[in-house]
Coordinates of C-alpha atoms and ligand atoms in Angstrom, one line a residue:
M294 CA -46.9 -22.5 -76.3
Y295 CA -46.4 -25.9 -74.7
R296 CA -49.2 -26.4 -72.2
F297 CA -49.2 -29.4 -69.9
A298 CA -51.7 -29.1 -67.6
S299 CA -17.5 -19.4 -51.6
T300 CA -16.0 -22.6 -51.5
A301 CA -14.7 -24.7 -54.4
I302 CA -17.2 -27.6 -54.6
L303 CA -14.6 -30.2 -55.4
A304 CA -16.8 -32.8 -53.8
L305 CA -19.3 -32.3 -56.7
A306 CA -16.7 -33.5 -59.2
T307 CA -16.0 -36.6 -57.2
A308 CA -19.7 -37.3 -57.0
L309 CA -20.1 -37.6 -60.8
P310 CA -19.3 -40.6 -62.9
V311 CA -15.7 -40.3 -64.1
A312 CA -16.7 -40.0 -67.8
A313 CA -18.9 -37.0 -66.9
Q314 CA -16.2 -35.0 -65.1
Q315 CA -14.3 -32.1 -66.4
T316 CA -13.0 -29.0 -64.8
S317 CA -16.2 -27.1 -65.2
D318 CA -17.8 -29.3 -62.5
I319 CA -15.5 -27.5 -60.0
I320 CA -17.7 -24.5 -59.3
V321 CA -16.4 -21.6 -57.4
P322 CA -19.4 -19.5 -56.3
E323 CA -19.3 -15.8 -56.7
P324 CA -18.6 -13.9 -53.5
E325 CA -21.6 -12.9 -51.4
T326 CA -22.0 -9.2 -50.8
Q327 CA -24.6 -8.0 -48.4
V328 CA -25.8 -4.4 -48.8
T329 CA -23.7 -2.7 -46.2
Q330 CA -22.8 0.3 -48.2
D331 CA -24.8 3.3 -49.2
F332 CA -25.0 4.2 -52.9
P333 CA -24.4 7.8 -53.6
G334 CA -27.0 9.5 -55.7
L335 CA -29.9 7.3 -54.8
S336 CA -33.4 8.9 -54.9
D337 CA -35.7 8.8 -51.8
A338 CA -37.3 5.8 -53.3
G339 CA -34.0 4.1 -53.7
M340 CA -33.1 4.9 -50.1
A341 CA -36.4 3.5 -48.9
A342 CA -35.8 0.4 -51.0
L343 CA -32.4 -0.2 -49.3
D344 CA -34.1 0.2 -45.9
A345 CA -36.8 -2.3 -46.8
K346 CA -34.2 -4.8 -47.9
R347 CA -32.1 -4.4 -44.8
E348 CA -35.3 -4.9 -42.7
G349 CA -36.4 -7.9 -44.8
R350 CA -39.6 -6.3 -46.0
P351 CA -40.9 -6.4 -49.6
V352 CA -41.2 -3.0 -51.3
E353 CA -44.9 -2.2 -51.9
A354 CA -46.3 -0.3 -54.9
E355 CA -49.5 0.3 -56.8
N356 CA -48.5 1.0 -60.4
W357 CA -45.0 -0.2 -61.4
M358 CA -42.0 -1.9 -60.0
V359 CA -38.4 -2.8 -61.1
S360 CA -36.1 -5.2 -59.3
A361 CA -32.6 -5.8 -60.4
A362 CA -29.0 -6.3 -59.2
H363 CA -27.6 -2.8 -58.7
P364 CA -29.4 0.3 -57.2
L365 CA -28.2 2.6 -60.0
A366 CA -29.6 0.3 -62.7
V367 CA -32.9 0.1 -60.8
E368 CA -32.9 3.9 -60.5
A369 CA -32.5 4.2 -64.3
G370 CA -35.4 1.8 -64.9
A371 CA -37.5 3.6 -62.4
R372 CA -36.9 6.9 -64.1
V373 CA -38.1 5.5 -67.4
L374 CA -41.2 4.1 -65.8
R375 CA -41.9 7.3 -63.9
E376 CA -41.7 9.2 -67.1
G377 CA -44.3 7.1 -68.9
G378 CA -42.1 4.4 -70.4
N379 CA -43.1 0.8 -70.1
A380 CA -41.3 -2.4 -69.0
A381 CA -39.5 -2.9 -72.3
D382 CA -38.2 0.6 -72.2
A383 CA -37.1 0.3 -68.6
M384 CA -35.3 -3.0 -69.4
V385 CA -33.1 -1.2 -71.9
A386 CA -32.1 1.4 -69.4
V387 CA -31.5 -1.2 -66.6
Q388 CA -29.4 -3.4 -68.9
A389 CA -27.4 -0.4 -70.2
V390 CA -26.5 0.6 -66.6
L391 CA -25.9 -3.0 -65.4
G392 CA -23.3 -3.4 -68.1
L393 CA -21.4 -0.5 -66.5
V394 CA -21.8 -1.0 -62.8
E395 CA -22.1 -4.8 -62.7
P396 CA -19.8 -5.6 -65.6
Q397 CA -18.8 -8.9 -64.2
S398 CA -22.3 -10.4 -64.7
S399 CA -23.9 -9.1 -67.8
G400 CA -23.6 -6.6 -70.6
L401 CA -23.4 -5.8 -74.3
G402 CA -20.9 -8.6 -74.8
G403 CA -23.3 -11.3 -73.5
G404 CA -26.6 -13.0 -74.1
A405 CA -30.0 -13.2 -72.4
F406 CA -33.5 -14.8 -72.3
L407 CA -36.6 -12.7 -71.9
V408 CA -40.1 -13.6 -70.9
W409 CA -42.8 -11.0 -71.6
Y410 CA -46.4 -10.9 -70.6
D411 CA -48.4 -8.5 -72.7
A412 CA -51.2 -6.9 -70.8
A413 CA -53.1 -5.8 -73.9
S414 CA -53.2 -9.1 -75.6
G415 CA -52.8 -11.4 -72.6
E416 CA -50.1 -13.2 -74.6
L417 CA -46.8 -14.6 -73.3
T418 CA -43.7 -14.3 -75.5
T419 CA -40.2 -15.7 -74.9
L420 CA -37.2 -14.4 -76.8
D421 CA -33.9 -16.2 -77.1
A422 CA -30.9 -13.9 -77.4
R423 CA -28.4 -16.6 -76.5
E424 CA -24.9 -16.3 -77.9
T425 CA -24.1 -18.4 -81.0
A426 CA -21.0 -20.5 -82.0
P427 CA -19.1 -19.2 -84.9
L428 CA -20.1 -20.6 -88.3
A429 CA -16.5 -21.8 -88.6
A430 CA -16.7 -23.9 -85.4
D431 CA -17.1 -27.7 -85.4
P432 CA -17.7 -30.3 -82.7
R433 CA -13.9 -30.5 -82.1
Y434 CA -13.8 -26.8 -81.1
F435 CA -12.8 -27.5 -77.5
L436 CA -10.6 -30.5 -78.1
D437 CA -6.9 -30.6 -78.5
E438 CA -5.0 -32.3 -81.3
D439 CA -5.2 -35.6 -79.4
G440 CA -9.0 -35.3 -79.1
E441 CA -8.9 -34.5 -75.4
P442 CA -10.9 -31.6 -73.9
L443 CA -9.0 -28.4 -73.5
N444 CA -8.3 -27.2 -69.9
F445 CA -11.5 -25.5 -68.9
M446 CA -10.1 -22.2 -67.5
T447 CA -7.6 -21.9 -70.3
A448 CA -10.6 -22.1 -72.7
V449 CA -12.6 -19.6 -70.7
V450 CA -9.9 -16.9 -70.6
S451 CA -9.4 -16.8 -74.4
G452 CA -11.1 -15.8 -77.6
R453 CA -12.2 -19.4 -78.1
S454 CA -14.9 -19.1 -75.5
V455 CA -16.6 -16.0 -77.1
G456 CA -19.9 -16.5 -78.9
T457 CA -21.7 -13.8 -80.9
P458 CA -23.4 -11.5 -78.3
G459 CA -27.2 -11.4 -78.3
T460 CA -28.0 -8.8 -75.6
P461 CA -27.8 -5.6 -77.7
R462 CA -30.1 -7.2 -80.3
L463 CA -32.5 -8.3 -77.6
M464 CA -32.7 -4.8 -76.2
E465 CA -33.6 -3.5 -79.6
E466 CA -36.0 -6.3 -80.4
A467 CA -37.9 -5.9 -77.2
H468 CA -38.1 -2.1 -77.7
R469 CA -39.2 -2.6 -81.3
R470 CA -42.0 -5.0 -80.3
W471 CA -43.3 -3.3 -77.2
G472 CA -41.4 -0.1 -76.3
R473 CA -42.8 3.3 -76.5
S474 CA -40.1 5.6 -75.2
N475 CA -37.6 7.3 -77.5
W476 CA -34.8 4.7 -78.0
R477 CA -32.1 7.3 -77.7
G478 CA -33.1 8.6 -74.3
L479 CA -33.0 5.1 -72.8
F480 CA -29.2 5.3 -72.7
D481 CA -28.9 8.7 -71.0
D482 CA -28.3 7.5 -67.5
A483 CA -25.8 4.9 -68.5
I484 CA -23.9 7.3 -70.8
E485 CA -23.8 10.0 -68.1
L486 CA -22.6 7.5 -65.4
A487 CA -19.9 6.1 -67.8
Q488 CA -18.8 9.5 -68.9
D489 CA -18.8 11.3 -65.5
G490 CA -17.8 8.3 -63.5
F491 CA -19.7 6.0 -61.1
T492 CA -18.8 4.8 -57.6
V493 CA -17.4 1.3 -57.6
S494 CA -19.5 -0.9 -55.4
T495 CA -18.3 -3.4 -52.8
R496 CA -19.4 -6.3 -54.9
M497 CA -17.7 -5.1 -58.0
A498 CA -14.5 -4.4 -56.1
E499 CA -14.6 -7.8 -54.4
S500 CA -15.2 -9.5 -57.7
V501 CA -12.3 -7.7 -59.4
A502 CA -10.0 -8.6 -56.5
A503 CA -11.1 -12.3 -56.7
A504 CA -10.5 -12.4 -60.4
A505 CA -7.4 -10.2 -60.6
E506 CA -5.1 -12.9 -61.9
S507 CA -7.2 -13.8 -64.9
L508 CA -8.2 -10.1 -65.5
G509 CA -4.5 -9.5 -65.9
A510 CA -4.4 -11.7 -69.0
F511 CA -5.3 -8.9 -71.4
P512 CA -3.9 -5.4 -71.5
A513 CA -7.2 -3.5 -72.1
T514 CA -8.8 -5.5 -69.2
T515 CA -5.9 -4.8 -66.9
D516 CA -6.0 -1.1 -67.7
Y517 CA -9.6 -0.8 -66.7
F518 CA -10.0 -3.1 -63.8
L519 CA -6.4 -3.1 -62.4
P520 CA -5.2 0.4 -63.2
G521 CA -1.5 0.7 -62.2
G522 CA -1.6 -3.0 -61.4
A523 CA -3.9 -2.8 -58.4
P524 CA -7.6 -3.8 -58.4
I525 CA -10.0 -1.0 -58.3
A526 CA -11.4 -0.4 -54.8
A527 CA -14.9 0.1 -53.4
G528 CA -15.7 3.8 -53.4
D529 CA -13.4 4.6 -56.3
T530 CA -14.9 6.7 -59.0
L531 CA -14.5 4.8 -62.3
V532 CA -14.9 6.5 -65.7
N533 CA -15.6 4.3 -68.8
A534 CA -15.5 6.7 -71.7
D535 CA -15.3 3.8 -74.2
Y536 CA -18.6 2.4 -72.9
A537 CA -20.2 5.8 -73.2
A538 CA -19.0 6.1 -76.8
T539 CA -20.3 2.6 -77.6
L540 CA -23.7 3.4 -76.1
R541 CA -23.8 6.7 -78.0
Q542 CA -23.4 4.8 -81.2
I543 CA -26.1 2.3 -80.3
A544 CA -28.4 5.1 -79.1
A545 CA -27.9 7.1 -82.4
H546 CA -27.8 4.3 -85.0
G547 CA -29.4 1.2 -83.4
T548 CA -27.6 -2.0 -82.8
A549 CA -26.5 -2.1 -86.5
A550 CA -23.7 0.1 -85.1
F551 CA -22.7 -2.8 -82.9
Y552 CA -23.1 -5.8 -85.2
T553 CA -21.5 -4.2 -88.2
G554 CA -18.8 -1.7 -88.8
E555 CA -16.0 -0.6 -86.4
I556 CA -17.3 -2.0 -83.2
A557 CA -18.0 -5.4 -84.7
A558 CA -14.5 -5.3 -86.3
D559 CA -13.0 -4.6 -82.8
I560 CA -14.9 -7.5 -81.2
V561 CA -13.7 -9.9 -83.9
A562 CA -10.1 -8.7 -83.6
A563 CA -10.2 -8.9 -79.8
T564 CA -11.2 -12.6 -80.0
R565 CA -8.0 -13.4 -82.0
T566 CA -6.1 -13.9 -78.8
D567 CA -2.5 -15.2 -79.0
D568 CA -3.5 -18.4 -77.1
L569 CA -6.6 -20.2 -78.3
P570 CA -7.9 -17.6 -80.7
G571 CA -11.6 -17.6 -81.5
L572 CA -13.2 -18.1 -84.9
L573 CA -15.9 -15.3 -84.8
S574 CA -16.2 -13.4 -88.0
M575 CA -17.9 -10.2 -89.1
G576 CA -20.5 -12.4 -90.8
D577 CA -21.3 -14.1 -87.5
L578 CA -22.1 -10.8 -85.9
A579 CA -24.0 -9.4 -88.9
R580 CA -26.3 -12.4 -89.1
Y581 CA -27.1 -12.6 -85.4
Q582 CA -30.9 -12.8 -84.7
V583 CA -33.1 -13.0 -81.6
I584 CA -35.4 -16.0 -81.9
E585 CA -38.9 -16.2 -80.6
R586 CA -39.5 -19.6 -79.0
P587 CA -42.6 -21.3 -77.6
A588 CA -43.0 -20.6 -73.9
I589 CA -42.8 -23.7 -71.7
C590 CA -45.7 -23.6 -69.2
Y591 CA -46.5 -26.2 -66.6
D592 CA -49.8 -26.2 -64.7
Y593 CA -48.5 -26.5 -61.1
R594 CA -51.4 -26.9 -58.6
G595 CA -53.6 -24.6 -60.8
D596 CA -50.9 -21.9 -61.5
E597 CA -49.1 -21.8 -64.9
V598 CA -45.4 -21.6 -64.4
C599 CA -43.9 -20.3 -67.7
G600 CA -40.4 -19.8 -68.9
M601 CA -37.8 -20.2 -71.5
G602 CA -37.4 -23.4 -73.5
P603 CA -34.3 -24.8 -75.3
P604 CA -31.5 -23.9 -75.6
S605 CA -32.3 -23.1 -72.0
S606 CA -32.9 -26.1 -69.7
G607 CA -34.4 -23.8 -67.1
A608 CA -38.1 -23.9 -67.7
V609 CA -38.1 -27.7 -68.5
A610 CA -36.1 -28.5 -65.4
I611 CA -38.3 -26.3 -63.2
A612 CA -41.5 -27.8 -64.7
Q613 CA -40.0 -31.3 -64.0
I614 CA -39.2 -30.4 -60.4
L615 CA -42.6 -29.0 -59.8
G616 CA -44.3 -31.8 -61.7
M617 CA -42.6 -34.4 -59.5
L618 CA -43.3 -32.5 -56.3
E619 CA -46.9 -31.9 -57.0
N620 CA -47.4 -35.6 -56.2
F621 CA -46.6 -34.7 -52.6
D622 CA -48.5 -32.3 -50.3
L623 CA -45.7 -29.8 -50.1
G624 CA -47.9 -27.0 -48.7
Q625 CA -48.4 -29.1 -45.5
M626 CA -44.7 -29.9 -45.2
D627 CA -42.2 -27.9 -43.2
P628 CA -39.5 -26.1 -45.3
Q629 CA -37.0 -27.0 -42.6
D630 CA -37.9 -30.7 -42.4
V631 CA -35.3 -33.1 -43.8
Q632 CA -37.9 -35.1 -45.6
T633 CA -39.1 -32.0 -47.4
R634 CA -35.6 -31.3 -48.5
R635 CA -35.0 -35.0 -49.5
L636 CA -37.9 -34.7 -51.9
M637 CA -36.8 -31.4 -53.3
G638 CA -33.2 -32.4 -53.6
D639 CA -33.9 -35.7 -55.4
A640 CA -36.6 -34.2 -57.7
T641 CA -33.9 -31.8 -58.8
R642 CA -31.3 -34.5 -59.3
L643 CA -33.8 -36.4 -61.5
A644 CA -34.5 -33.3 -63.5
F645 CA -30.7 -32.7 -63.9
A646 CA -30.3 -36.3 -65.2
D647 CA -32.8 -35.6 -67.9
R648 CA -31.3 -32.3 -68.6
G649 CA -27.8 -33.8 -69.0
R650 CA -29.1 -36.2 -71.7
Y651 CA -31.8 -34.3 -73.6
L652 CA -31.4 -30.6 -73.4
A653 CA -29.6 -28.6 -76.0
D654 CA -30.4 -26.1 -78.8
S655 CA -33.6 -27.5 -80.4
D656 CA -32.7 -25.9 -83.8
F657 CA -29.9 -28.4 -84.0
V658 CA -31.0 -31.5 -82.2
P659 CA -34.5 -32.9 -81.4
V660 CA -35.5 -32.3 -77.8
P661 CA -38.4 -34.3 -76.3
V662 CA -39.8 -31.2 -74.5
E663 CA -43.4 -32.5 -74.4
G664 CA -42.4 -35.9 -73.1
L665 CA -40.1 -34.4 -70.5
I666 CA -42.9 -32.3 -68.9
D667 CA -45.7 -34.7 -69.5
R668 CA -47.7 -35.1 -66.2
D669 CA -47.8 -38.9 -66.4
Y670 CA -44.1 -39.1 -67.1
L671 CA -43.4 -36.9 -64.1
A672 CA -45.7 -38.9 -61.9
S673 CA -43.8 -42.0 -62.8
R674 CA -40.5 -40.3 -62.0
A675 CA -42.0 -39.1 -58.7
E676 CA -42.6 -42.8 -57.8
L677 CA -38.8 -43.0 -57.4
L678 CA -39.2 -40.5 -54.5
R679 CA -41.5 -42.6 -52.4
G680 CA -38.8 -44.0 -50.1
D681 CA -37.3 -42.3 -47.0
D682 CA -33.6 -42.1 -48.1
A683 CA -31.7 -40.3 -50.8
L684 CA -31.8 -42.1 -54.2
P685 CA -28.6 -44.1 -54.4
E686 CA -28.3 -43.5 -58.1
V687 CA -30.0 -41.1 -60.5
S688 CA -30.1 -41.5 -64.2
A689 CA -32.0 -40.0 -67.1
G690 CA -35.5 -41.3 -67.8
T691 CA -37.2 -42.3 -71.0
P692 CA -39.8 -39.7 -71.8
E693 CA -42.2 -40.2 -74.7
W694 CA -40.6 -39.2 -77.9
D695 CA -41.3 -39.5 -81.6
H696 CA -37.6 -39.8 -82.3
A697 CA -35.5 -43.0 -82.1
Q698 CA -32.4 -41.2 -80.7
I699 CA -29.9 -42.0 -78.1
W700 CA -27.7 -39.3 -76.6
G701 CA -24.7 -39.5 -74.3
D702 CA -24.9 -37.5 -71.0
D703 CA -23.4 -34.1 -70.5
L704 CA -23.6 -33.5 -66.8
R705 CA -21.5 -30.3 -66.7
Q706 CA -22.8 -27.3 -64.9
E707 CA -22.9 -23.7 -66.1
R708 CA -20.8 -21.2 -64.1
P709 CA -22.4 -19.2 -61.3
A710 CA -22.5 -15.6 -62.7
T711 CA -25.2 -13.7 -64.5
S712 CA -28.0 -11.2 -63.4
H713 CA -31.8 -11.1 -63.3
I714 CA -34.2 -8.3 -64.0
S715 CA -37.9 -8.3 -63.1
I716 CA -40.2 -5.4 -64.2
V717 CA -43.9 -4.6 -64.0
D718 CA -45.2 -1.5 -65.7
S719 CA -48.4 0.6 -65.0
D720 CA -50.1 -1.1 -68.0
G721 CA -49.7 -4.4 -66.4
N722 CA -47.0 -5.7 -68.8
V723 CA -44.5 -8.0 -67.0
L724 CA -40.9 -8.7 -68.0
S725 CA -38.6 -11.4 -66.6
M726 CA -35.1 -11.4 -68.1
T727 CA -32.0 -13.2 -67.2
T728 CA -28.8 -11.8 -68.7
T729 CA -25.2 -13.1 -68.6
I730 CA -21.7 -13.1 -69.9
E731 CA -21.4 -16.6 -68.4
S732 CA -18.7 -16.8 -65.7
G733 CA -17.7 -13.7 -63.7
F734 CA -16.1 -11.3 -66.2
G735 CA -16.8 -13.7 -69.1
S736 CA -13.8 -14.4 -71.3
R737 CA -12.0 -11.4 -69.5
I738 CA -11.6 -9.8 -73.0
F739 CA -12.5 -6.1 -72.7
V740 CA -13.3 -4.2 -75.9
R741 CA -15.0 -0.8 -76.4
G742 CA -15.8 -0.5 -72.7
F743 CA -17.5 -3.9 -72.2
L744 CA -16.5 -7.5 -71.6
L745 CA -17.0 -10.3 -74.0
N746 CA -18.8 -13.5 -72.9
N747 CA -17.3 -17.0 -72.5
E748 CA -20.7 -18.5 -73.2
L749 CA -19.3 -21.2 -75.6
T750 CA -17.8 -23.0 -72.6
D751 CA -21.5 -23.9 -71.8
F752 CA -21.2 -26.4 -74.6
S753 CA -19.9 -29.9 -73.9
F754 CA -16.2 -30.0 -74.7
R755 CA -16.6 -33.7 -75.6
T756 CA -18.5 -34.8 -78.6
H757 CA -19.5 -38.2 -77.3
A758 CA -20.1 -40.0 -74.0
D759 CA -20.0 -43.8 -73.8
G760 CA -20.0 -43.9 -77.6
W761 CA -23.2 -41.8 -78.0
P762 CA -23.2 -38.3 -79.4
I763 CA -23.8 -35.5 -76.9
A764 CA -26.8 -33.3 -77.7
N765 CA -25.0 -30.2 -76.3
R766 CA -21.9 -30.6 -78.5
V767 CA -20.5 -27.6 -80.4
E768 CA -21.9 -27.1 -83.9
P769 CA -21.7 -24.1 -86.2
G770 CA -24.2 -21.4 -85.4
K771 CA -25.6 -23.4 -82.4
R772 CA -26.5 -21.9 -79.0
P773 CA -25.1 -23.5 -75.9
R774 CA -27.3 -25.1 -73.3
S775 CA -28.2 -22.7 -70.4
S776 CA -29.8 -22.9 -67.0
M777 CA -31.2 -19.4 -67.1
S778 CA -34.8 -19.5 -65.9
P779 CA -36.6 -16.2 -66.3
T780 CA -40.1 -17.1 -65.1
I781 CA -43.6 -15.6 -65.1
V782 CA -46.3 -17.4 -63.1
L783 CA -49.9 -16.9 -64.3
R784 CA -53.1 -17.5 -62.3
D785 CA -56.3 -17.6 -64.4
G786 CA -54.2 -16.2 -67.3
V787 CA -53.0 -13.2 -65.2
P788 CA -49.5 -12.8 -63.9
V789 CA -48.9 -13.3 -60.2
L790 CA -45.1 -13.6 -60.1
A791 CA -42.0 -12.6 -62.1
I792 CA -38.8 -14.2 -60.9
G793 CA -35.4 -15.4 -61.9
S794 CA -31.8 -15.6 -60.6
P795 CA -28.2 -15.8 -61.6
G796 CA -26.2 -18.8 -60.3
G797 CA -25.1 -21.0 -63.2
A798 CA -26.6 -24.5 -62.9
T799 CA -27.9 -23.6 -59.4
I800 CA -30.2 -21.0 -61.0
I801 CA -32.7 -23.9 -61.5
G802 CA -32.7 -24.9 -57.8
F803 CA -32.7 -21.3 -56.6
T804 CA -35.7 -20.4 -58.8
A805 CA -37.7 -23.5 -58.2
Q806 CA -37.4 -23.4 -54.4
T807 CA -38.3 -19.7 -54.3
I808 CA -41.4 -20.4 -56.4
I809 CA -42.3 -23.1 -53.9
A810 CA -41.7 -20.8 -51.0
H811 CA -44.1 -18.2 -52.4
L812 CA -46.8 -20.5 -53.9
D813 CA -46.8 -23.4 -51.5
W814 CA -45.5 -21.9 -48.3
G815 CA -47.2 -18.5 -48.6
M816 CA -44.0 -16.4 -48.1
N817 CA -44.1 -12.9 -49.5
V818 CA -41.4 -12.3 -52.2
Q819 CA -38.9 -10.8 -49.9
Q820 CA -39.2 -13.7 -47.4
A821 CA -39.0 -16.1 -50.3
V822 CA -35.8 -14.7 -51.8
M823 CA -34.3 -14.5 -48.3
M824 CA -35.0 -18.2 -47.5
P825 CA -31.8 -20.1 -47.0
H826 CA -30.8 -22.3 -50.0
L827 CA -30.5 -26.0 -50.2
V828 CA -29.8 -27.0 -53.8
N829 CA -28.8 -30.3 -55.4
S830 CA -28.1 -30.0 -59.0
F831 CA -26.8 -33.5 -59.6
G832 CA -24.4 -34.8 -57.0
T833 CA -23.7 -33.0 -53.7
Y834 CA -26.4 -31.3 -51.7
Q835 CA -25.2 -27.7 -51.4
I836 CA -26.4 -26.1 -48.1
E837 CA -26.2 -22.4 -47.5
A838 CA -23.6 -21.6 -44.8
E839 CA -24.5 -19.5 -41.8
T840 CA -28.2 -20.1 -42.1
W841 CA -30.7 -22.6 -40.5
A842 CA -30.1 -24.8 -43.5
E843 CA -26.8 -25.8 -41.9
E844 CA -28.8 -27.8 -39.3
L845 CA -30.0 -30.1 -42.1
A846 CA -26.5 -31.0 -43.3
E847 CA -26.1 -34.0 -40.9
P848 CA -29.7 -35.3 -41.3
L849 CA -29.4 -35.1 -45.1
S850 CA -26.0 -36.9 -44.9
D851 CA -27.7 -39.6 -42.7
L852 CA -30.2 -40.1 -45.6
G853 CA -27.3 -40.8 -48.0
F854 CA -26.7 -37.4 -49.6
Q855 CA -23.2 -36.0 -50.0
T856 CA -23.4 -32.6 -48.4
N857 CA -21.4 -29.4 -48.6
V858 CA -22.0 -26.3 -46.5
T859 CA -21.1 -23.3 -48.6
A860 CA -22.0 -19.8 -49.7
L861 CA -24.8 -19.9 -52.2
T862 CA -24.9 -16.5 -53.9
S863 CA -28.2 -16.3 -55.7
G864 CA -29.4 -13.0 -57.0
L865 CA -33.1 -13.5 -57.0
H866 CA -35.2 -10.5 -58.1
A867 CA -38.9 -11.1 -57.9
I868 CA -42.2 -9.1 -58.1
S869 CA -45.5 -10.5 -57.0
L870 CA -48.7 -9.1 -58.4
G871 CA -52.1 -9.3 -56.7
D872 CA -53.6 -6.7 -54.4
G873 CA -50.8 -4.3 -55.5
L874 CA -47.2 -5.1 -56.3
Q875 CA -44.5 -6.4 -53.9
G876 CA -40.9 -6.4 -54.9
G877 CA -38.1 -8.6 -53.5
A878 CA -34.4 -8.3 -53.9
D879 CA -31.8 -10.9 -52.9
P880 CA -30.0 -10.0 -49.7
R881 CA -26.9 -11.9 -51.0
R882 CA -26.3 -9.2 -53.6
E883 CA -26.6 -5.4 -54.0
G884 CA -29.9 -5.2 -55.8
I885 CA -33.1 -3.4 -54.7
A886 CA -36.7 -3.1 -55.9
I887 CA -38.2 0.3 -56.5
G888 CA -41.9 0.9 -57.2
E889 CA -44.6 3.5 -57.1
Ligands
LIG1132 N1 -24.3 -18.7 -68.3 C1 -25.2 -19.2 -67.4 C2 -26.2 -20.0 -68.0 O1 -26.5 -19.8 -69.2 O2 -26.9 -20.9 -67.4

């Protein structure tokens, strides 16, 4: 463990240096969906959780809690916990249902990062189940014959973007290490819902409608999401018998049934699209492994904020943001004051400059993690924040490093999709897992009842910038850089908070500011996840529309920031631990927290 102490944001692209731009900088946020509908089949606890969320209250519990992006998935996890399963067991059930009822965000065809606090040993473990590039890929994977980057969306909606999925193996690995329920039974709820049909939620229906054109690219995808040519509607009952069959195979035979044999063969075949076919092979799937990595922990004002290291940039960037901001008395500052937001915005910009240069899969390139989160380095970066105005320019720093290495910058941003799960069980184990298929609906390729990811477009398409190699370039077997930030905060070695969010590159800002809201400003987890967003990943200050944050647009612009008022659809799911448990679920999505 490292221990030191919905509007296209075209303006973002124009804010970046020309060499750094590509189409992926034009980020279209996922639609916001407030919980206005009731979900048929919810338990009393589920109904009470919906009420708490509508009223802006945290859910309170004594023994266990699960918070995730869809009520039916949370119900499945709650059932496992109620019946004596633990957090690892519950995660398997939650993920299996999410892949059905929130297929646009995560599923068997994607990847994930998991942070686990083990109550018995007091140890923290982080598991990397990021998708991998095919062994047949090379750094020119996303370049055309003239050496120019492929059109971004063309690459996304193709077999070329699909990496070897990691999520099924993560479910199995977490269960193997820590689970105690019968593996088979963990899929019961998902299989039943898939076989008998589930009610399409508002969010799923809106997501399908918004993506209808690209979902029409592949017949199997069209048949499921646009039956008869029209998008499925909220309230429809949708049956996914293929998904039920896939889950039955995994339940009965483990994930070998996914990574080898007929399912693997169908995945490989599905990536051989007419345009831009992928290079995945049966060998890529068969050799896929979850990797245990050192947790990245940063001592922030006495609390240890811990998360996932490379290939995720999440924990390093959050540690950097907090490490710069600890040089200021945030606790005494007003969350709605423009100077507070200047500091937070520019600290995040500085972290993103370092991320763009240094962060990538550390199995392939050296990453100066220790130097990047060194307290003295961060104090020196914080000196840049001492003025009163926005920093006119932001560039990567020079952290201490035992490597003589110069990288080019890769300032692209991951797409804003994904899902987050937080669970605490009655033994005191804590799980924080962020799970994704990259952009909404991933590659749009639908096989065996689930969508395949487009995670490989999180790599830099270019191999070099300004003559220097880019750390996050494609290489065979490599894992693309991520922003996913599953986090557990420890106080005196004991967890006090589990948190994370979807949102592409804005995940980092969403998560960091919610941690600050809880730790520095004393908000409970529901208040913290509800707090309006102001995030500045690298260029434009994004300000959440129709909230008090809008009032800061002009003052921030007066300080020199480019600003854009827009929907900012986080999906924060958080649990605080202390005198009992409190669960928070993001009002911008459909999730809830259930506890007992
Ligand atoms: N696919 C979102 C991320 O990895 O950051």
